Each structure stands twice: as structure tokens, then as C-alpha cells.
Tab-separated table of C-alpha atoms and ligand atoms in Angstrom:
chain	number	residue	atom	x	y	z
A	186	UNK	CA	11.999	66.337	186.956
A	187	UNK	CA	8.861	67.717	189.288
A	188	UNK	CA	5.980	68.901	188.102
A	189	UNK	CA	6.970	72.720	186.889
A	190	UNK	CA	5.153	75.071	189.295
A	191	UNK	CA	4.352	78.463	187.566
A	192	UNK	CA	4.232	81.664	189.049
A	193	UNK	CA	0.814	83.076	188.480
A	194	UNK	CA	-1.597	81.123	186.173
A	195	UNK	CA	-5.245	80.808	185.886
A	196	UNK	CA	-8.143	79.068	187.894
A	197	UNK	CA	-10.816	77.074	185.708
A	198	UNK	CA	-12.693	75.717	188.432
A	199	UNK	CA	-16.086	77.054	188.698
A	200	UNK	CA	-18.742	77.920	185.888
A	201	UNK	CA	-16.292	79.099	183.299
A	202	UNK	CA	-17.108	76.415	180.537
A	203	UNK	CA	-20.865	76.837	181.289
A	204	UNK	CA	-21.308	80.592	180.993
A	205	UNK	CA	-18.322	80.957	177.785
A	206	UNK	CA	-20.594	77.877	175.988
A	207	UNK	CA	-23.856	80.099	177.023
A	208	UNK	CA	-22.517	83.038	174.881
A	209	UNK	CA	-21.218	80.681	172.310
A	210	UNK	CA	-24.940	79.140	171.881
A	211	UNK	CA	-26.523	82.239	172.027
A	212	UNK	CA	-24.142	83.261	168.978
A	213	UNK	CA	-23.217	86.556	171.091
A	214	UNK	CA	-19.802	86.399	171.066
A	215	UNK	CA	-18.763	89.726	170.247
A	216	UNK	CA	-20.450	92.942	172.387
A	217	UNK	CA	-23.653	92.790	172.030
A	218	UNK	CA	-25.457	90.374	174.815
A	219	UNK	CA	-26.322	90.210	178.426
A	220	UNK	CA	-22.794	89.063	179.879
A	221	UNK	CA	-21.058	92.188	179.381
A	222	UNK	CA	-23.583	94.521	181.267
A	223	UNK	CA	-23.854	91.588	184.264
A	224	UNK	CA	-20.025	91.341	184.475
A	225	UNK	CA	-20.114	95.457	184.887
A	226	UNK	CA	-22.854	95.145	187.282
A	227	UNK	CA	-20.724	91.942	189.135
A	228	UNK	CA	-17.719	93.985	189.445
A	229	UNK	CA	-19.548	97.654	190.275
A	230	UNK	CA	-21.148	95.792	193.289
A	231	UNK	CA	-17.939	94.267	194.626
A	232	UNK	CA	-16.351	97.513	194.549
A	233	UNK	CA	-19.581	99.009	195.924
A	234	UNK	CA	-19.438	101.231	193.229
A	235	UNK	CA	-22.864	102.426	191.152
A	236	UNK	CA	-21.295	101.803	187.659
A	237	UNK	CA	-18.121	100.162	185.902
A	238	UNK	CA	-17.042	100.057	182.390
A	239	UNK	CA	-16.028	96.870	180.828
A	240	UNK	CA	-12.766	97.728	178.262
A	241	UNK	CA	-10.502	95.286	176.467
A	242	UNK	CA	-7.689	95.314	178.590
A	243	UNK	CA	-6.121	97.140	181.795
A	244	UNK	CA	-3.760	99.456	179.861
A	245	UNK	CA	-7.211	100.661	177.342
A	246	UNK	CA	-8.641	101.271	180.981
A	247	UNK	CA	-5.938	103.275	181.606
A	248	UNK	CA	-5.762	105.096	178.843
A	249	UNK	CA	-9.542	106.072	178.986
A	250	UNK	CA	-8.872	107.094	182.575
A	251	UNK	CA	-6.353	109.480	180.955
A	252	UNK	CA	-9.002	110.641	178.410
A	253	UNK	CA	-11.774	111.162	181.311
A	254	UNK	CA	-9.224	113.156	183.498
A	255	UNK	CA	-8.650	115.712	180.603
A	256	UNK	CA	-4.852	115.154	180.777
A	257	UNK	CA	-3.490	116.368	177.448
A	258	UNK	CA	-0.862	117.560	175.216
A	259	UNK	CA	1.919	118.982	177.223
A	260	UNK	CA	0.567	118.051	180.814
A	261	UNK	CA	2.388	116.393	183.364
A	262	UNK	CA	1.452	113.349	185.317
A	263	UNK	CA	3.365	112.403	188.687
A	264	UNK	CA	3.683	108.412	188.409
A	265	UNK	CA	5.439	105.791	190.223
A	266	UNK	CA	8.608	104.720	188.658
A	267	UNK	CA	8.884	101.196	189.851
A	268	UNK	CA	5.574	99.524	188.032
A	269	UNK	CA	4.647	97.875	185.096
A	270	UNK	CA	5.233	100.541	182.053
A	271	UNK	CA	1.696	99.325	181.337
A	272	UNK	CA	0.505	102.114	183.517
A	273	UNK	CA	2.783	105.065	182.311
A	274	UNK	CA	2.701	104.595	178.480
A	275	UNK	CA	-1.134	105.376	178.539
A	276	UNK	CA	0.059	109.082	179.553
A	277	UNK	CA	2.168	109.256	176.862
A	278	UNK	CA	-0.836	107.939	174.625
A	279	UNK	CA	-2.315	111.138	175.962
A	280	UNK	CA	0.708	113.430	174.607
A	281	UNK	CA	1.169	114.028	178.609
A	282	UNK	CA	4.753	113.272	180.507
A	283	UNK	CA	5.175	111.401	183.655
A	284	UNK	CA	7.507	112.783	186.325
A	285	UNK	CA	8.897	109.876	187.636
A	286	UNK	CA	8.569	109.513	192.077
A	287	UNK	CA	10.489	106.065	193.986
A	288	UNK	CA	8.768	104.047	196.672
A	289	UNK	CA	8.500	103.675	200.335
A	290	UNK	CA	7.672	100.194	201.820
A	291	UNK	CA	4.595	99.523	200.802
A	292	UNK	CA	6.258	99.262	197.096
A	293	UNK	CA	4.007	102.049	195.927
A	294	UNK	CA	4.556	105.767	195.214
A	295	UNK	CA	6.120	107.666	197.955
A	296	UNK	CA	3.738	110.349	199.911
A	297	UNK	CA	6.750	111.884	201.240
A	298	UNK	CA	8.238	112.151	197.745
A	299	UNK	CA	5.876	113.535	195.897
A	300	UNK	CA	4.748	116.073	198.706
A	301	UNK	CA	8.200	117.215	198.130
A	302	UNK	CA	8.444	117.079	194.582
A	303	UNK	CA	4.828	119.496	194.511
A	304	UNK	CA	6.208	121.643	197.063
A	305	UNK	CA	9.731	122.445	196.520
A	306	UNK	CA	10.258	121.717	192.934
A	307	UNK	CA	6.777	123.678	191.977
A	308	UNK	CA	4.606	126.187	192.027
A	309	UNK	CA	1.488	126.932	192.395
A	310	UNK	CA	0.173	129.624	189.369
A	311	UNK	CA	-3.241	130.209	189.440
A	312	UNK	CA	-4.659	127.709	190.915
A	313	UNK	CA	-2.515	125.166	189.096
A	314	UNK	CA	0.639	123.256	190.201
A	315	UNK	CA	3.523	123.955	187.544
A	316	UNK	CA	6.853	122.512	187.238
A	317	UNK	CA	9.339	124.884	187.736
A	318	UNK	CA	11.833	122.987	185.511
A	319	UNK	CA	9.849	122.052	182.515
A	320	UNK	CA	7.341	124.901	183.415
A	321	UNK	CA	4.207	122.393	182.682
A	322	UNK	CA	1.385	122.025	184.634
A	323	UNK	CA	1.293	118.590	186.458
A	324	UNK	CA	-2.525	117.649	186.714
A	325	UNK	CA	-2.239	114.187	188.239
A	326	UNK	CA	-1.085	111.618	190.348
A	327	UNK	CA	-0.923	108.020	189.040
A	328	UNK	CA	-1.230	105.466	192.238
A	329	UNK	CA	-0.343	101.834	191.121
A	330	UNK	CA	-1.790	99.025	194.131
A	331	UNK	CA	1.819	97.269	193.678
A	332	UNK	CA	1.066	93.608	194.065
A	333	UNK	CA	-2.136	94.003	195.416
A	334	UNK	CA	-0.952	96.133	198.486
A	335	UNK	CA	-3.162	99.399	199.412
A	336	UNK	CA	-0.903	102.971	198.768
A	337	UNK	CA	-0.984	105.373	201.273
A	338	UNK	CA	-4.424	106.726	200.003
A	339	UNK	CA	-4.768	109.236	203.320
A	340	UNK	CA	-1.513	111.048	202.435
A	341	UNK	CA	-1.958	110.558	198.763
A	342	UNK	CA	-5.490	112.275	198.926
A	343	UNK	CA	-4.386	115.052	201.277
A	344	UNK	CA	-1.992	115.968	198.711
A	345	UNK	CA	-3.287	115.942	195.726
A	346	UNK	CA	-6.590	118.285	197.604
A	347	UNK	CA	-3.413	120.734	198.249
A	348	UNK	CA	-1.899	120.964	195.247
A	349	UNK	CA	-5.411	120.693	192.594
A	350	UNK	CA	-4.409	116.973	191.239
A	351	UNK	CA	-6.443	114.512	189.251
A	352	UNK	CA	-5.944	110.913	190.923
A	353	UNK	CA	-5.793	108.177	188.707
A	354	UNK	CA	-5.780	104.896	190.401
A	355	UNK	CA	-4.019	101.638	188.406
A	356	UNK	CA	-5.766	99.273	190.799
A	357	UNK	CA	-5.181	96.370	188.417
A	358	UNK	CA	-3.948	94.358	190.580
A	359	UNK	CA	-5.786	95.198	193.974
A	360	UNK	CA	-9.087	93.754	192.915
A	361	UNK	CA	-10.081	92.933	196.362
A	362	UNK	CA	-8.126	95.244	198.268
A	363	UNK	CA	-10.269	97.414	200.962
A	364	UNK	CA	-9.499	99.633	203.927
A	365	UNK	CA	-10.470	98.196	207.049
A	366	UNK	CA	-9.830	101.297	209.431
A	367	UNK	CA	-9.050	104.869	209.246
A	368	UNK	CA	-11.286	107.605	207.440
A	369	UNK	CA	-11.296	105.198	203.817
A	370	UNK	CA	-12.575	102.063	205.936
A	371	UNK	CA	-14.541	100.044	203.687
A	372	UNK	CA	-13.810	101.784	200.276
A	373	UNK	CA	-11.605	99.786	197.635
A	374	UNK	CA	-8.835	100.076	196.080
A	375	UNK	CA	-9.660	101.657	192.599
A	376	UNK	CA	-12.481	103.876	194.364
A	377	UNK	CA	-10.699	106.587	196.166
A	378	UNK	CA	-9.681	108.363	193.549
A	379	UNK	CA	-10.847	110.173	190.885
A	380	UNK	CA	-10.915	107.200	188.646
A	381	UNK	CA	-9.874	103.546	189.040
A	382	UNK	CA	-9.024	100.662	186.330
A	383	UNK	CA	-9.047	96.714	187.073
A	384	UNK	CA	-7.003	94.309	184.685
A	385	UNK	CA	-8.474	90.962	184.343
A	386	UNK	CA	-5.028	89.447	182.116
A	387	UNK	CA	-4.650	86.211	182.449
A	388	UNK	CA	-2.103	86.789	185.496
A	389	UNK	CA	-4.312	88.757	187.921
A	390	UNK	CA	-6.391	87.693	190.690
A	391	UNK	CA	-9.743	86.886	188.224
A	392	UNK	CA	-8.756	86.527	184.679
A	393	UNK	CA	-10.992	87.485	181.344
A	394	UNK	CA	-8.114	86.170	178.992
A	395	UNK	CA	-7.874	89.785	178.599
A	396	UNK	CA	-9.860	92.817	179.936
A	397	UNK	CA	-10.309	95.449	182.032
A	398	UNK	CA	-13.166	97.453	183.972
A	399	UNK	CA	-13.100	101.478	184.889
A	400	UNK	CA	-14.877	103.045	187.874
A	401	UNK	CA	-15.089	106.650	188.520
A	402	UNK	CA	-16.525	108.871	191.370
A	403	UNK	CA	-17.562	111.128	188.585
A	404	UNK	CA	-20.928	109.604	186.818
A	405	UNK	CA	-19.989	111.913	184.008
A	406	UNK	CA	-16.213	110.133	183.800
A	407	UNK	CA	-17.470	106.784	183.336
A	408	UNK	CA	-20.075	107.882	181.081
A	409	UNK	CA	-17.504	109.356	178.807
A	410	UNK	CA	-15.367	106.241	179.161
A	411	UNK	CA	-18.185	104.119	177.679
A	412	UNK	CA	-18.687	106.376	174.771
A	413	UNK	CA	-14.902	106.989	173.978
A	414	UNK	CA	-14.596	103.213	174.168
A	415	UNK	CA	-17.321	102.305	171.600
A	416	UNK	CA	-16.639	103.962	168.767
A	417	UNK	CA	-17.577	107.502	170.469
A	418	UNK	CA	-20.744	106.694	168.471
A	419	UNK	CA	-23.573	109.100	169.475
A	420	UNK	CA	-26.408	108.148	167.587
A	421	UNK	CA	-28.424	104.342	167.345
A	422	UNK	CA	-28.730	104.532	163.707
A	423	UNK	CA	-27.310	107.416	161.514
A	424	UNK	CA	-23.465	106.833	162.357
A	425	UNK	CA	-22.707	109.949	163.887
A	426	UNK	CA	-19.544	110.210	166.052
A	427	UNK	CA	-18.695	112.862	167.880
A	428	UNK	CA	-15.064	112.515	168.613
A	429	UNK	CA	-12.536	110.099	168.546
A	430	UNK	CA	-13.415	106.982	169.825
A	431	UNK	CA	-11.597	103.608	170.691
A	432	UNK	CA	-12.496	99.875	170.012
A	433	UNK	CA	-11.754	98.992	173.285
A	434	UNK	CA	-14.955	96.829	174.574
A	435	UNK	CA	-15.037	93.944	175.676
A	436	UNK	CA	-16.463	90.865	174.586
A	437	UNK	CA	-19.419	88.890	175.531
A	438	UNK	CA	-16.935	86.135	175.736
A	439	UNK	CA	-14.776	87.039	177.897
A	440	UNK	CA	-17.122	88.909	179.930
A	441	UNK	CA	-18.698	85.134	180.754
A	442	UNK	CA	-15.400	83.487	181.592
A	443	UNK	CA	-14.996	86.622	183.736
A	444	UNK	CA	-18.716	86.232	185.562
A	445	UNK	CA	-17.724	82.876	186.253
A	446	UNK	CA	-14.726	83.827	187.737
A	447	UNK	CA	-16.617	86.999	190.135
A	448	UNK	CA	-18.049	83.772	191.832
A	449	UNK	CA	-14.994	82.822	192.969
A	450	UNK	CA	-12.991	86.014	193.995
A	451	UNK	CA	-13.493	85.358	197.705
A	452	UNK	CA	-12.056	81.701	197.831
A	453	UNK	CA	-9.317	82.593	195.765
A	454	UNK	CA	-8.304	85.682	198.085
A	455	UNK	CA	-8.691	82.934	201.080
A	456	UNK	CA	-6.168	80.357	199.178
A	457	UNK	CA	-3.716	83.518	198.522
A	458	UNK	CA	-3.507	84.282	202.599
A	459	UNK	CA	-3.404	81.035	203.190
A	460	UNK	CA	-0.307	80.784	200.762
A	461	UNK	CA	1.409	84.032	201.639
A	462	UNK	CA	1.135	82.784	205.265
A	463	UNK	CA	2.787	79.425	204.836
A	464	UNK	CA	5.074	81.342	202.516
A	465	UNK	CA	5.838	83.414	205.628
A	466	UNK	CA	6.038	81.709	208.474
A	467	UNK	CA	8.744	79.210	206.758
A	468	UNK	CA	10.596	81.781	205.255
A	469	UNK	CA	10.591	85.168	207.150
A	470	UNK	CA	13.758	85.980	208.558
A	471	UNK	CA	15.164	82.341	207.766
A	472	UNK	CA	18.233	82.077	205.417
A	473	UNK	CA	18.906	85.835	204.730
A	474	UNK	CA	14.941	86.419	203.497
A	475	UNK	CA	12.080	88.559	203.875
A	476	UNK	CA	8.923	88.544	202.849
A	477	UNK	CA	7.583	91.592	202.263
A	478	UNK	CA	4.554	92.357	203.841
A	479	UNK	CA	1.208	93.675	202.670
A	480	UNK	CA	-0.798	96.844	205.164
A	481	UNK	CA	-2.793	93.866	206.954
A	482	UNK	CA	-3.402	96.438	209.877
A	483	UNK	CA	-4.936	99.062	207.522
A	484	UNK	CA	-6.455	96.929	204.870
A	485	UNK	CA	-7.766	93.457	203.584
A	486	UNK	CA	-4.798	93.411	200.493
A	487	UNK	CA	-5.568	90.746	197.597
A	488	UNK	CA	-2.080	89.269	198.529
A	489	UNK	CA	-1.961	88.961	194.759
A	490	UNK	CA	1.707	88.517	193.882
A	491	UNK	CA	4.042	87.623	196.664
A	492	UNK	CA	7.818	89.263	196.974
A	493	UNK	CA	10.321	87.762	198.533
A	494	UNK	CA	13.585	90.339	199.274
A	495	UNK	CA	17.069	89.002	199.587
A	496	UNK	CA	18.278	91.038	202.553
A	497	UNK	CA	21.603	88.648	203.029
A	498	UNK	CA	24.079	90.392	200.272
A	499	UNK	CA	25.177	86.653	200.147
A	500	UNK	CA	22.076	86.421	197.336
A	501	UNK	CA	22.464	87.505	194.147
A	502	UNK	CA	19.002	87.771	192.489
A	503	UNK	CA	19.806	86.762	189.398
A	504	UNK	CA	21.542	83.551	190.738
A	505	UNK	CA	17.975	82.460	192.547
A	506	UNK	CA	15.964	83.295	189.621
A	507	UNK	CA	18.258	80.688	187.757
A	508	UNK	CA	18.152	77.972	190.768
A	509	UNK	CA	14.972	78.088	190.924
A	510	UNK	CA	14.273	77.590	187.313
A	511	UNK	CA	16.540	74.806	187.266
A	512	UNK	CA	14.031	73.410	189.887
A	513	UNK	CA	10.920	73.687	187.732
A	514	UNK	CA	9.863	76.706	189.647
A	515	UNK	CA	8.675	79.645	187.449
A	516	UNK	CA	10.052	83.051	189.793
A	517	UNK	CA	10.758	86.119	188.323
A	518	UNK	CA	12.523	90.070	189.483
A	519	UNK	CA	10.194	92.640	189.649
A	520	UNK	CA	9.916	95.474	186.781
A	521	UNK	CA	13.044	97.231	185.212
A	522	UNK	CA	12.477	101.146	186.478
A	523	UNK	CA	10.293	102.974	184.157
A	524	UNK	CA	13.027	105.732	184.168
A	525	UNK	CA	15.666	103.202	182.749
A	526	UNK	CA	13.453	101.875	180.069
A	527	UNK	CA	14.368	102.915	176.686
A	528	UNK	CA	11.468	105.958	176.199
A	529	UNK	CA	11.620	107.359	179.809
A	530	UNK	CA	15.429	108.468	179.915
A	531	UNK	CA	14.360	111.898	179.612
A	532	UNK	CA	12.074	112.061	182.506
A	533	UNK	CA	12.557	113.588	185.417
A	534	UNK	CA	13.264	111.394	188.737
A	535	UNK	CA	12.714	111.627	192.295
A	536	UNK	CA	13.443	109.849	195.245
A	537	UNK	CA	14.338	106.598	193.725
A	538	UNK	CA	16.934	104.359	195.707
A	539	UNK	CA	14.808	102.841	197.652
A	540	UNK	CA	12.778	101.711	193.962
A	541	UNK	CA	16.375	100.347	192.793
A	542	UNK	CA	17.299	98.494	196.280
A	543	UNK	CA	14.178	96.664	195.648
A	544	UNK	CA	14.560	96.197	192.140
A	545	UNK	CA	17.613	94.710	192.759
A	546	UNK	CA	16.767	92.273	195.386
A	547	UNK	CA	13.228	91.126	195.113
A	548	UNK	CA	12.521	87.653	194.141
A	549	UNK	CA	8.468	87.096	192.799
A	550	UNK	CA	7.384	83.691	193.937
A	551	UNK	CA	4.871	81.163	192.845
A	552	UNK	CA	0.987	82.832	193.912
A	553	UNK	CA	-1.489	80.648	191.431
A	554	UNK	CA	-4.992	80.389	193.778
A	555	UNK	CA	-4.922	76.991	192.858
A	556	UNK	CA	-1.304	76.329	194.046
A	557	UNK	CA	-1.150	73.613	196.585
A	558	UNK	CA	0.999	73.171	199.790
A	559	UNK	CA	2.664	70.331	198.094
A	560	UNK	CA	4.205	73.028	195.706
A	561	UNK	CA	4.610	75.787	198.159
A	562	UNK	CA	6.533	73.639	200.459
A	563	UNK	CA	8.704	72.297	197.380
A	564	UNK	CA	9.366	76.632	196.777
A	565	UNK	CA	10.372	77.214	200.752
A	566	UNK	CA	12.541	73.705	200.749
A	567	UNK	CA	14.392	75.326	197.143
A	568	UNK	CA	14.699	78.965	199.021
A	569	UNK	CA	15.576	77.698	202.450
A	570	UNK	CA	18.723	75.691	200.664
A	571	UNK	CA	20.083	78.491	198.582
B	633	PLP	C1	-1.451	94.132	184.508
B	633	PLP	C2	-1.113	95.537	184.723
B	633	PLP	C3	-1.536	96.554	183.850
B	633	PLP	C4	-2.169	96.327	182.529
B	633	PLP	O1	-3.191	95.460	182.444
B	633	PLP	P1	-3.478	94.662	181.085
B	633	PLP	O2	-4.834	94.133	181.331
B	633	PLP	O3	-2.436	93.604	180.969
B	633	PLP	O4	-3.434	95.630	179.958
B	633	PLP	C5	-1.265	97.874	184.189
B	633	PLP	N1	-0.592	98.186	185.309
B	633	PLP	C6	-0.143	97.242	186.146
B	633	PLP	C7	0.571	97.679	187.373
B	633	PLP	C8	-0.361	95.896	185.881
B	633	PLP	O5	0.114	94.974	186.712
């Protein structure tokens, strides 16, 4: 058979073996050492931001973001229900509920829906938006970057000014991702908001095996994020903590590995247009397919993780996922809806169909930034005969 072409793997090619056997030599391997605070520093600049915190994974990043934002027992949180549950179970970590919102085109949340949802099935008491159902306050709006693409920040901001939300950007997988026009022109995804979390798993567009990186346009936030994610530990020597703290850092380890990789971000965002664009201009429109497309005349997007939609009925998802495997080629649906999974059932939902049309017909193709044409040609010739 071919060579097996996976869907999104890692890129070794630059100074990874270098910088991981620097920190190896050194003997800092765990969090102490210069790798973690340059890696913080490598990713604050990118983002233009003055500070990030380095964390173990996306999901602790999240869950600090949670912390910072003072969401709590009984709060609500409005979230997107198509996503990765990776960015709604960290507001259950925080005793909070999500109120699940579908999605419009760009594949995240729904402005529309959710300036519904706050006005007609809420009030405002106080100050504070309450759900007339549940009679909770909701104190913020989760915006996941699906894929890379940029969410309707303008109308996302101008409503959650209106109705007194916290925003909580899941950026993980817009590293990269910047406005090019419009009042947010030049800010990144992850920096609009109140606070913003990166993932570096070993899927996403720079990889750290595992980690994750928090920025916040409250100095105070991130500082608290630091503390809360080392031990909460609030003296050098004595052992004094002064709440309850999380051993979610990062190590010195990965934070070389992910270094190396900050040198690289650019070319690998080149290779994934250069993909997406091959991807598209064999495939758009041809054979009952659609690519979906990222905001290009808004923003720079990542072009992270490509989608493919089957528009002709004629395809039945499940059936490609299967032809393609039986090609070698690694492809995969997007997420279950959060409100279907197991924990969620309970949740309140709004505005969902177009979340399950896509659900139901989007394919995830081969993205790797070290994917060649070779391959992407063997995916198009596999999707052009189905
Ligand atoms: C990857 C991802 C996360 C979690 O990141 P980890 O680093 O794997 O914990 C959260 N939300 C979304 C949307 C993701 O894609």
C-alpha cells in the first residue's frame, strides 16, 4: 500500500534536538531554567502581548482562565457547542455551567445567537445578566478560533460590553491568527478578550508534546495565573500558600522543543496556505465538495485544520472517512456536539442546526506543515473519485 498520510502530525525540522539536548545537559529538565521564561517571552512577542504564562497543557490554560475570570460555583458561561469538550469541561472544573450557543459559517459561536440568547432569554438585574430559566448569572462568553479561523470578535465584543460579560478566548488553535482590517487590525487571536489560552499538543500548529501558554489584557490575570499554576506558593522559602494552587507548569523540556519550534511558525503557516490552496482549487465545487473557507478578507487565519463539507447528499460522511482510510489517508468528522456528550444533556441549547448540518457533513483532511504535494494530490485524486 502507499505511504499512510496522517492528518495532523508534528514538524522536527529545525533546532528541536539542539535546544531539548541543551536542557538535558544542563540537567534542567523540570521548571526551573532559562527555556521556560524565553518560550513565554517567544510567544508574548508574537502575540504582541507584554506577558504569557507557560501551563502544562491547553485545557490547564483554560481552566486557569476560568480561575482568573472569577467564574464560580453556580455561574453560567455562554460556550460554543460544536468544539472540542476540552474547552467546556474547564467550566465545569470551576463548578460553573455552560449554556450551550450553535454556529454560523465561520464554525464558531454565533453573534446573532447569543445576542439573542442575552436579550430575550435574560435579564439584566443589577448590573448583571441572569438567566431567566435557571435564574443564574451568566458572566462569560467562551470564543473557540475553530480550526484556526478568527470569530466574529467585533460583534462578540459589542456584546459582551452590553450585557457585563467576561470573554474567555480558547485560541488554541489560532496561534497565528490576526486581524488585518477593521477596528481589531493587527491584534491576535487570543488577545481580544479578556483572557486567551494557546495549546501546543502535539496536533496544533507548533507542538510542545504537551503545553499551553495564557495571555491576559489584565496584568493582574496573568499574574494570578502564574501563582495558581505553581503551587499558589507565596513565599521563596517558608512554604506558605495562599490558596489552592495547581501543578500545571510547564517543563524546561518541552519549553525547548517548543522555542525551537517559535522559529518556525511563519514557514509552517506559509506551507498550510500553500496546502489549503491546492486543497482548494482542485476540490472546491468539484464532485459535490466544499471547502470551507477561513475570513481571508478580515484576517491572516493559521489555516490550521482544513474541512472539507459534503454538500452532494450523495456523500455519506461516514462512508468517506472509511474510503479514505482504506487508502492510507488518516481523515476524521469533526467533534460530537458538546450538548450530546454524555455530561452536557442537561444544558441548555440554542441555535444549533446549523452546528449539526456541519457535524454531519464535514470531512477533516490531511494539514501536517510538512505534508507534501505528492500526498495532497494523492488526498484530491481519493476525494475527486468518491
Ligand atoms: C486542543 C484543544 C484544546 C486543549 O488543548 P490541550 O493542549 O490538548 O489540552 C482546547 N480546545 C480546543 C478547541 C482544542 O482544539
Amino acid at each position: 500500500m502507499a505511504n499512510f498520510i496522517p492528518l495532523s502530525v508534528p514538524n522536527f525540522s529545525g533546532k528541536e534536538k539542539e535546544y531539548v539536548n541543551d536542557a538535558v545537559v544542563s540537567e534542567w529538565v523540570s521548571t526551573g531554567g532559562s527555556k521556560v521564561g524565553g518560550f513565554e517571552q517567544a510567544i508574548a512577542d508574537y502575540v504582541k502581548m507584554p506577558r504569557a504564562v507557560a501551563c502544562n497543557s491547553g485545557t490547564s490554560g483554560l481552566h486557569l482562565a476560568m480561575l482568573c475570570a472569577g467564574i464560580g460555583a453556580g455561574d453560567e458561561v455562554i460556550a460554543p457547542t460544536l468544539t472540542f469538550i476540552a474547552a467546556i469541561n474547564p467550566i465545569r472544573y470551576v463548578c460553573a455551567e455552560p449554556v450551550f450557543i450553535g454556529c454560523d459559517d465561520t464554525l464558531c459561536i454565533d453573534p446573532k445567537e447569543v445576542k439573542r440568547f442575552c436579550e430575550e432569554e435574560c435579564q439584566m438585574v443589577e448590573g448583571q445578566l441572569v438567566n431567566k430559566t435557571s435564574n443564574r448569572p451568566v458572566k462569560a462568553l467562551l470564543i473557540v478560533h475553530v480550526f484556526g479561523n478568527m470569530a466574529k470578535m467585533e460583534e462578540l465584543m459589542e456584546i459582551a460590553k452590553t450585557y457585563n460579560l467576561k470573554v474567555i478566548e480558547d485560541a488554541t488553535e489560532a496561534l497565528g491568527t490576526y486581524y488585518t482590517s477593521g477596528i481589531y487590525a493587527g491584534k491576535y487571536a487570543g488577545t481580544i478578550g479578556d483572557v486567551g489560552v494557546y495549546s501546543f499538543n502535539g496536533n496544533k500548529l507548533i507542538t510542545t508534546g504537551s503545553g499551553g501558554m495564557l495571555v491576559s489584557n489584565h496584568p493582574d490575570w496573568a499574574e494570578h495565573a502564574k501563582h495558581l499554576s505553581t503551587q499558589a506558593k507565596s513565599d521563596e522559602l517558608q512554604f506558605f500558600h495562599d490558596e489552592v494552587g495547581y501543578n500545571y507548569r510547564l517543563t524546561n523540556l518541552q519549553a525547548a522543543l517548543g522555542l525551537a519550534q517559535m522559529e518556525q511558525i511563519e514557514g509552517f503557516i506559509a506551507h498550510k496556505h500553500q496546502m489549503w490552496e491546492m486543497y482548494r482549487q482542485a476540490l472546491d465545487g468539484k464532485n459535490g465538495l466544499r471547502l470551507l473557507k477561513f475570513r481571508d478578507e478580515e484576517a491572516r487565519c493559521n489555516k490550521w485544520f482544513y474541512a472539507v463539507y459534503l454538500e452532494d447528499a450523495r456523500h455519506d460522511r461516514d462512508t468517506v472517512l472509511k474510503t479514505l482510510a482504506e487508502q492510507g489517508i488518516q481523515t476524521r468528522p469533526v467533534w460530537a456536539l458538546i450538548h450530546e456528550q454524555a455530561d452536557y444533556g442537561r444544558n441548555q441549547v440554542f441555535g444549533a442546526e446549523k452546528a449539526q448540518d456541519y457535524r454531519s457533513k464535514i470531512v477533516n483532511i490531511p494539514c501536517s506543515t510538512n505534508l507534501t504535494q505528492e500526498d495532497c494530490q494523492r488526498v484530491i485524486d481519493a476525494l475527486l473519485a468518491l
